[in-house]
mmCIF file of C-alpha atoms and ligand atoms in Angstrom:
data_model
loop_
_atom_site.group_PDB
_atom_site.id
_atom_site.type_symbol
_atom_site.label_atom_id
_atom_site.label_comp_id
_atom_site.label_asym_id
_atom_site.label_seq_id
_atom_site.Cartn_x
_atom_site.Cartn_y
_atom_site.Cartn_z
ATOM 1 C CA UNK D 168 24.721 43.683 152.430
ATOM 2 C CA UNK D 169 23.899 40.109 152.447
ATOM 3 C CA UNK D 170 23.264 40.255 148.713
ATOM 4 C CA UNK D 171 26.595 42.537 147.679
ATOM 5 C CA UNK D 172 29.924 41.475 146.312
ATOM 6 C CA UNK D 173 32.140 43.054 148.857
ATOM 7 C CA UNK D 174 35.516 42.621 148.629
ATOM 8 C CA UNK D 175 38.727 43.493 150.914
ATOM 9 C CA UNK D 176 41.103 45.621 148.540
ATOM 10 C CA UNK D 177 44.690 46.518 149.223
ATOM 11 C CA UNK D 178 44.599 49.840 147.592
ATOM 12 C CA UNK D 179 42.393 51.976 145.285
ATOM 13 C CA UNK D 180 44.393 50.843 142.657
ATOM 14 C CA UNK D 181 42.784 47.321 143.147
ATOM 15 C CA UNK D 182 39.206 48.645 143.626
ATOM 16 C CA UNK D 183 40.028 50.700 140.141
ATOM 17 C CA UNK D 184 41.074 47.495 138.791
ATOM 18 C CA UNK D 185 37.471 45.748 140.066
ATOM 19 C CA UNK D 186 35.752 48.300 137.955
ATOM 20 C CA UNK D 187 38.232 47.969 134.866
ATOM 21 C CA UNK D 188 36.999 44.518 135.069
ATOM 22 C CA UNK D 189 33.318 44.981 135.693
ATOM 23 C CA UNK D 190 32.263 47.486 133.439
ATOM 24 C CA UNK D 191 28.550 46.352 133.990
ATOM 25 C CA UNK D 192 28.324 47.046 137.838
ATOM 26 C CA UNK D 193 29.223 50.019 140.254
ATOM 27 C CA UNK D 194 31.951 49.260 142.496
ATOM 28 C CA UNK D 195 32.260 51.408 145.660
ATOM 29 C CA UNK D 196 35.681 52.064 147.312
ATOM 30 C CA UNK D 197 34.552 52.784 151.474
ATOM 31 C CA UNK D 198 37.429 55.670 151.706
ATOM 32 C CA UNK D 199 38.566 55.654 154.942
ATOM 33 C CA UNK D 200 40.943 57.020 157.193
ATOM 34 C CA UNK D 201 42.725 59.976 157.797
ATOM 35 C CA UNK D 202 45.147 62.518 155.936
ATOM 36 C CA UNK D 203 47.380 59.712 155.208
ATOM 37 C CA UNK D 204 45.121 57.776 153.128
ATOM 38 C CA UNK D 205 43.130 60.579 151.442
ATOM 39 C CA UNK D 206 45.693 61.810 148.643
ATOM 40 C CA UNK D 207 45.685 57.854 146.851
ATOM 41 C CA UNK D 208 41.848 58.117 147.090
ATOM 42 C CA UNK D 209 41.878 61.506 145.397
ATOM 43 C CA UNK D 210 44.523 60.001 143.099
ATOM 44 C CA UNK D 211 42.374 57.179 142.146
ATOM 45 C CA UNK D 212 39.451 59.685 141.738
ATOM 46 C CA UNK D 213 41.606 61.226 139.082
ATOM 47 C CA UNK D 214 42.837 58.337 137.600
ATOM 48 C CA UNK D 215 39.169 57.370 136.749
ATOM 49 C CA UNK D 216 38.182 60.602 135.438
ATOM 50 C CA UNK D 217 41.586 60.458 133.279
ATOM 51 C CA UNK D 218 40.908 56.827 132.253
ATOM 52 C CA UNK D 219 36.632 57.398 131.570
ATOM 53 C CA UNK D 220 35.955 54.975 134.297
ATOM 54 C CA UNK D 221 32.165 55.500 134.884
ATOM 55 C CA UNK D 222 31.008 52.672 137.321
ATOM 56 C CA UNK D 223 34.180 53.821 140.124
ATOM 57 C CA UNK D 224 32.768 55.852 143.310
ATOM 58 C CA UNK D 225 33.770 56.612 146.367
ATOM 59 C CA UNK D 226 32.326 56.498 149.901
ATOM 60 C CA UNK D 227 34.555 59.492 151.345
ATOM 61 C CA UNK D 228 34.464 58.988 155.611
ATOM 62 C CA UNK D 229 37.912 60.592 155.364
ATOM 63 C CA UNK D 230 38.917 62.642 158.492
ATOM 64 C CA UNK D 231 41.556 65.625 159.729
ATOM 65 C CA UNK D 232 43.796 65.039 162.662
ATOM 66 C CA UNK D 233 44.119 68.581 163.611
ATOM 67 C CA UNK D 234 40.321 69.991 163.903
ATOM 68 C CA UNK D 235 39.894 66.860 165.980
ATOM 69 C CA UNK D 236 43.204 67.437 168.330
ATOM 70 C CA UNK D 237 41.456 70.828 168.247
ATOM 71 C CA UNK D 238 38.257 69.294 169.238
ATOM 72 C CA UNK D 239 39.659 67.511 172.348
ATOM 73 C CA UNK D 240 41.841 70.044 173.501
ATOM 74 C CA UNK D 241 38.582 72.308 173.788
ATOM 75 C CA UNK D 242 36.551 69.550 175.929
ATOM 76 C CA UNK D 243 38.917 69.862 178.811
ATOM 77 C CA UNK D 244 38.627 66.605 179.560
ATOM 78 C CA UNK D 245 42.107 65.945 179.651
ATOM 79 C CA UNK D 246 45.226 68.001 181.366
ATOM 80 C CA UNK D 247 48.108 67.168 179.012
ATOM 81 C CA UNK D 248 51.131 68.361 179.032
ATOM 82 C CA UNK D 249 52.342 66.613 175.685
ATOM 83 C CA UNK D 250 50.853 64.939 172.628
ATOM 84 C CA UNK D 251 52.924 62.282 170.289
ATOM 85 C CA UNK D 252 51.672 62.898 166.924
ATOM 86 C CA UNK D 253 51.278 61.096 164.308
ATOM 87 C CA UNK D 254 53.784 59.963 162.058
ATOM 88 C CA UNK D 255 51.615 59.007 159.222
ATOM 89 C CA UNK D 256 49.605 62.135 159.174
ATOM 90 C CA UNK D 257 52.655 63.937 159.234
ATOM 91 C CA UNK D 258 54.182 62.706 156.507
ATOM 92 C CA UNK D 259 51.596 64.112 154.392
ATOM 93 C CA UNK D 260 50.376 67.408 156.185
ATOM 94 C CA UNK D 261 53.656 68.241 158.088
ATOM 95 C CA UNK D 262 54.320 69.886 161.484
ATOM 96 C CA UNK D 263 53.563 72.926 160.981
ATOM 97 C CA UNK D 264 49.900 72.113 161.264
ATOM 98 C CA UNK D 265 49.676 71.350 164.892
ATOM 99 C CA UNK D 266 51.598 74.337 165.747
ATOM 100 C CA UNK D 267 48.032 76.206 167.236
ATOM 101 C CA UNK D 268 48.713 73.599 170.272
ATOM 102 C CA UNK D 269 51.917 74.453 172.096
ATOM 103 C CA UNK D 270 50.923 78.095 170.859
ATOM 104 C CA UNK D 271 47.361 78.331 172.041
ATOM 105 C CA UNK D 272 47.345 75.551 174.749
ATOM 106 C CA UNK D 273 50.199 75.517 176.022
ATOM 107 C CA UNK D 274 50.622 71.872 175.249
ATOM 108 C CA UNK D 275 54.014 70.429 173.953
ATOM 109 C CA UNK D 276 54.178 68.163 170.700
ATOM 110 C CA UNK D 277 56.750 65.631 169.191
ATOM 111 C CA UNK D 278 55.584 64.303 165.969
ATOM 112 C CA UNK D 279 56.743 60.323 166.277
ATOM 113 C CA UNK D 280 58.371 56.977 164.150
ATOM 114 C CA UNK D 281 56.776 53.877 164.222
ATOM 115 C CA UNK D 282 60.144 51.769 166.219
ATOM 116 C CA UNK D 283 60.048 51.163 169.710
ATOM 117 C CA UNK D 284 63.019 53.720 169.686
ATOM 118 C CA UNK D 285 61.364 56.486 168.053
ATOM 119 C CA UNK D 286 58.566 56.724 170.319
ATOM 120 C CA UNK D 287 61.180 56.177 173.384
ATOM 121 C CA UNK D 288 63.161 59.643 171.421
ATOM 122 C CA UNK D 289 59.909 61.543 171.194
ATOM 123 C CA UNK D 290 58.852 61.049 175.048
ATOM 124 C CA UNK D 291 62.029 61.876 175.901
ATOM 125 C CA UNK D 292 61.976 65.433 173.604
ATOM 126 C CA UNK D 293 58.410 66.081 175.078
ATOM 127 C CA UNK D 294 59.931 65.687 178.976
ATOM 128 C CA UNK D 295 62.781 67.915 177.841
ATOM 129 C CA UNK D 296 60.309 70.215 176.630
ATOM 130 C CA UNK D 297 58.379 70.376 179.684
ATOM 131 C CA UNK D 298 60.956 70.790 182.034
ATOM 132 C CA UNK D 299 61.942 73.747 179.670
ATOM 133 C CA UNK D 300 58.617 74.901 179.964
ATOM 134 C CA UNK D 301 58.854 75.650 176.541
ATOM 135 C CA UNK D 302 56.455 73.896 174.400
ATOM 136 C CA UNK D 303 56.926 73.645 171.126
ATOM 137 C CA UNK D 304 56.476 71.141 167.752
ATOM 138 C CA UNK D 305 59.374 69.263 167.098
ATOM 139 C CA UNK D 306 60.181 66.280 164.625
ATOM 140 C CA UNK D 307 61.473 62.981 166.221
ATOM 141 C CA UNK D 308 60.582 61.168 162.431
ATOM 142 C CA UNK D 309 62.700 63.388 160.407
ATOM 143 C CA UNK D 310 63.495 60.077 157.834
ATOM 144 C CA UNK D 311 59.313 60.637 157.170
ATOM 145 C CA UNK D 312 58.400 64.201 157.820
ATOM 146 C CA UNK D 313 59.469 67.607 157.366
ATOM 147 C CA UNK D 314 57.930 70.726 158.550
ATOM 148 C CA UNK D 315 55.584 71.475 155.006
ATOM 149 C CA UNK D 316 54.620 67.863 154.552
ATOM 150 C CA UNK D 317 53.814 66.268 150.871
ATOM 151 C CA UNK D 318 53.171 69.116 148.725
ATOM 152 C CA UNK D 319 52.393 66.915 145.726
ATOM 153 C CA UNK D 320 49.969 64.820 148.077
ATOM 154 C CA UNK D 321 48.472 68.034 149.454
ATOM 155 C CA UNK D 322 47.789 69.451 146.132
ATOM 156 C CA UNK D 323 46.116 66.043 144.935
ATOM 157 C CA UNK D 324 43.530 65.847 148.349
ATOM 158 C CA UNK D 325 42.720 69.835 147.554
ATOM 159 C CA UNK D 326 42.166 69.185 144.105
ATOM 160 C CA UNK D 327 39.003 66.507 144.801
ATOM 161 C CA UNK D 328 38.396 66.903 147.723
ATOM 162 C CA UNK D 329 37.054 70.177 150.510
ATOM 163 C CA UNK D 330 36.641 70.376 154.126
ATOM 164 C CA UNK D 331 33.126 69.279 155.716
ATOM 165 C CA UNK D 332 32.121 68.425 159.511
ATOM 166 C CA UNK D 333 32.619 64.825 160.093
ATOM 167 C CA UNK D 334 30.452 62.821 162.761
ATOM 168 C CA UNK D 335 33.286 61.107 165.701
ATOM 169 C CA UNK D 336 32.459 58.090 167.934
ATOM 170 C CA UNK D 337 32.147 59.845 171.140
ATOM 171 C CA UNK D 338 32.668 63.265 170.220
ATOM 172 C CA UNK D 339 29.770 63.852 167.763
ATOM 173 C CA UNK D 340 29.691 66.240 164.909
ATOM 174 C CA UNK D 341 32.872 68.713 164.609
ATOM 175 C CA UNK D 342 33.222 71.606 161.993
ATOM 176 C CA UNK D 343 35.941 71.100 159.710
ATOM 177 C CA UNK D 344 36.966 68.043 160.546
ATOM 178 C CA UNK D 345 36.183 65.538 157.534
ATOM 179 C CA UNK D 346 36.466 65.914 153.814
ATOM 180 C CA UNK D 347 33.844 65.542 151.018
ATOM 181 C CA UNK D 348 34.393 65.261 147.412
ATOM 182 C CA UNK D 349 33.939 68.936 145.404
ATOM 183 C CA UNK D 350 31.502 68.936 143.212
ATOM 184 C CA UNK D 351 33.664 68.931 140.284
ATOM 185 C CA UNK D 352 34.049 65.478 141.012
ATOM 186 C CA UNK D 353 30.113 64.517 142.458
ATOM 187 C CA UNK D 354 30.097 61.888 139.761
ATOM 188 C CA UNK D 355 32.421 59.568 141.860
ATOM 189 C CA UNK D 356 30.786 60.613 144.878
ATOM 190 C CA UNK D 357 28.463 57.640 146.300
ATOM 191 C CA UNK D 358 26.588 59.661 148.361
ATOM 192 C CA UNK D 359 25.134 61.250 145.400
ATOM 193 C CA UNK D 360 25.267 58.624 143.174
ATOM 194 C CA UNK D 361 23.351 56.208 145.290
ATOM 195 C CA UNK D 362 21.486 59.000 147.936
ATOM 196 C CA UNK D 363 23.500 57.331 150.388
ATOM 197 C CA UNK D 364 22.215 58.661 154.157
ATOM 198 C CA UNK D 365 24.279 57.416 156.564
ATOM 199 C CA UNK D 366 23.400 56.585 160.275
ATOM 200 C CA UNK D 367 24.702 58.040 163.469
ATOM 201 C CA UNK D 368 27.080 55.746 165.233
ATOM 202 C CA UNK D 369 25.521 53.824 167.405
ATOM 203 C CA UNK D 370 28.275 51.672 170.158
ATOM 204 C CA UNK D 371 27.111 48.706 171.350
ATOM 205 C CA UNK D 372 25.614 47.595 174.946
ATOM 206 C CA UNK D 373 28.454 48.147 177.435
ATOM 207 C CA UNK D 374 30.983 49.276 175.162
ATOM 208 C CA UNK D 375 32.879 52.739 175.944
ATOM 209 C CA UNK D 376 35.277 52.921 172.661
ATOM 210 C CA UNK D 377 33.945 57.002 173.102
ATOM 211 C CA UNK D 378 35.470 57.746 176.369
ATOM 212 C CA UNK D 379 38.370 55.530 175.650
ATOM 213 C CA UNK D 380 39.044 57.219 172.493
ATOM 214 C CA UNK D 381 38.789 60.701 173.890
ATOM 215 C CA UNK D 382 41.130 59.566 176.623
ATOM 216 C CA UNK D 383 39.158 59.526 179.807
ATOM 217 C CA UNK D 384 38.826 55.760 180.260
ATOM 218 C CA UNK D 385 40.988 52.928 179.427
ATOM 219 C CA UNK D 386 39.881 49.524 178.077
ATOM 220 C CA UNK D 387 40.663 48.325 181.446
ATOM 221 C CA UNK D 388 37.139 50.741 182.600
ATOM 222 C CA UNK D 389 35.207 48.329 180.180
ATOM 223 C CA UNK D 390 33.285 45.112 182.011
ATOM 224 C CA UNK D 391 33.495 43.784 178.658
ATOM 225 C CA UNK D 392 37.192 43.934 177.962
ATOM 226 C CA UNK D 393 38.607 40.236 177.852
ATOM 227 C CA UNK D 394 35.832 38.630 179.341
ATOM 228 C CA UNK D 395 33.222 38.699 176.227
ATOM 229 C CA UNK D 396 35.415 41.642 173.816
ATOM 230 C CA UNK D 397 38.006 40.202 172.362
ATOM 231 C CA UNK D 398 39.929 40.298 168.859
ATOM 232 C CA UNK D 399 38.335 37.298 167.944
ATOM 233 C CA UNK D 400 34.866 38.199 169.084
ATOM 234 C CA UNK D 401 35.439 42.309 168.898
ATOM 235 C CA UNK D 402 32.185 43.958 170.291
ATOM 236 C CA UNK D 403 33.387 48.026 169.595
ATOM 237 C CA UNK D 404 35.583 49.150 167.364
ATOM 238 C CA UNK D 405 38.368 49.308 169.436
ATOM 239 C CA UNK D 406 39.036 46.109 169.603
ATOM 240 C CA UNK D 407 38.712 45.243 165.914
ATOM 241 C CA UNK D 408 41.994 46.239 164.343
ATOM 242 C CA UNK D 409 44.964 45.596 166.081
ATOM 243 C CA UNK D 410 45.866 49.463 165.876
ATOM 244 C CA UNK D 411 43.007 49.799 168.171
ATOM 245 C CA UNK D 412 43.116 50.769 171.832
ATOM 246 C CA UNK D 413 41.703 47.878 173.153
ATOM 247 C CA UNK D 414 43.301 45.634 170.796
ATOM 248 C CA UNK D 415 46.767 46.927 171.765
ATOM 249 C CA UNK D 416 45.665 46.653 175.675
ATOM 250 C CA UNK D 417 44.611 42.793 174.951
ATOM 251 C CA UNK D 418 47.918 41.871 173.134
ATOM 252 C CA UNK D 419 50.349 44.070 175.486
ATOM 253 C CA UNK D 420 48.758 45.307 178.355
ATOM 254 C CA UNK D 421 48.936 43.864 181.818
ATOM 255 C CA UNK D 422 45.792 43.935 184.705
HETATM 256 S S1 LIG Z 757 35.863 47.521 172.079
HETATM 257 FE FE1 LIG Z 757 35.338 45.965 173.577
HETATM 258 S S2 LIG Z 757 36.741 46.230 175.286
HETATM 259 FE FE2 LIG Z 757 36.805 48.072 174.030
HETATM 260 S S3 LIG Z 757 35.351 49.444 174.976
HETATM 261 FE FE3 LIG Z 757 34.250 48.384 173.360
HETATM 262 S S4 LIG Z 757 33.374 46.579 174.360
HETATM 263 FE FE4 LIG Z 757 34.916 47.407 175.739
#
């Protein structure tokens, strides 16, 4: 990449506005993320077919919650009795789509806020649903989310975009869980513009961002952690943004 213009954008609406202004070279938006960030990327897929923009394309790596809550329920790696979900997601998708887990697992689940005080409401609505020992889904971020989600943002992500299997660090390859632009729209699609193939993830020497995102290690587990990974000099993933695991563990968590 040492030769490419790459840029950090806020939105899609600034990468649009790259290619508005560069009518001469392709500009690439990396879509990433999950449900939350798919429907502006499908908007700004439409937008450019609306508009005639013919150097805008995307690099969809956008992922499903769900299939992958699926995914690690069915490893039975972990014995929960409660998941927080997220608020984000849920905003855009709803509840309704996690309610396989309390139903086929057995497994209780709050969706959550973002305050201190939401996530303190939603641990205490999963204890009082497992000392019920009736699992169910339940909204603790009802300013955000109701139970059918964004129907206008759902309708924009099925328009572009359909379901595909998506590759996860530590995890691998799981059905269903990743989207892909329909071929109605292939023109944005980098992949085929450019015959993009893109590499399995590969961690690096000593880092376990895999176990520690399926649950079954923490970032205290990792010889690296503090000593040589830190958010200055991340070595995994995990400790690159500060949403990340071992990010979070460095700024709040105690030895
Ligand atoms: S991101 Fe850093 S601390 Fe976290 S698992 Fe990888 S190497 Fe270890």
């Amino acid at each position: 990449a040492s030769e490419a213009d790459i840029r950090i954008v806020y939105s899609t609406q600034d990468a649009l506005q790259i290619a508005r202004d560069n009518p001469s070279k392709s500009v690439i938006f990396i879509g990433i993320g999950f449900e939350t960030t798919a429907p502006t990327i499908a908007a700004s897929i439409l937008q450019a077919e609306n508009e005639g923009i013919k150097n805008y394309y995307v690099l969809c790596l956008s992922k499903l919650c769900p299939p992958i809550m699926k995914a690690l329920l069915d490893l039975g790696e972990l014995k929960l009795d409660g998941i927080v979900c997220p608020g984000h997601v849920s905003v855009i998708i709803g509840s309704r789509p996690y309610e396989f887990i309390p139903r086929d697992y057995g497994v209780a689940c709050v969706v959550a806020g973002f305050e201190p005080v939401d996530i303190l409401l939603s641990v205490e609505m999963l204890v009082a649903q497992i000392e019920n020992g009736k699992p169910i889904v339940e909204i603790a971020y009802r300013r955000g989310v109701n139970p059918e989600g964004n129907k206008i943002a759902l309708e924009l992500m099925d328009r572009v975009f359909q379901v595909d299997s998506a590759d996860w660090r530590g995890i691998g390859v799981v059905p269903a869980s990743g989207l892909k632009i329909r071929k109605k729209f292939e023109r944005f699609d980098a992949e085929q513009a450019f015959s993009i193939t893109l590499e399995p993830v590969r961690e690096a020497k000593g880092c376990i961002c895999g176990d520690i995102l399926r649950g079954v290690k923490t970032p205290l587990d990792c010889k690296l952690f503090r000593k040589v990974c830190t958010p200055e000099h991340p070595v995994g993933p995990c400790m690159v943004s500060s949403e990340g695991s071992c990010a979070a563990y460095y700024q709040y968590g105690t030895e």
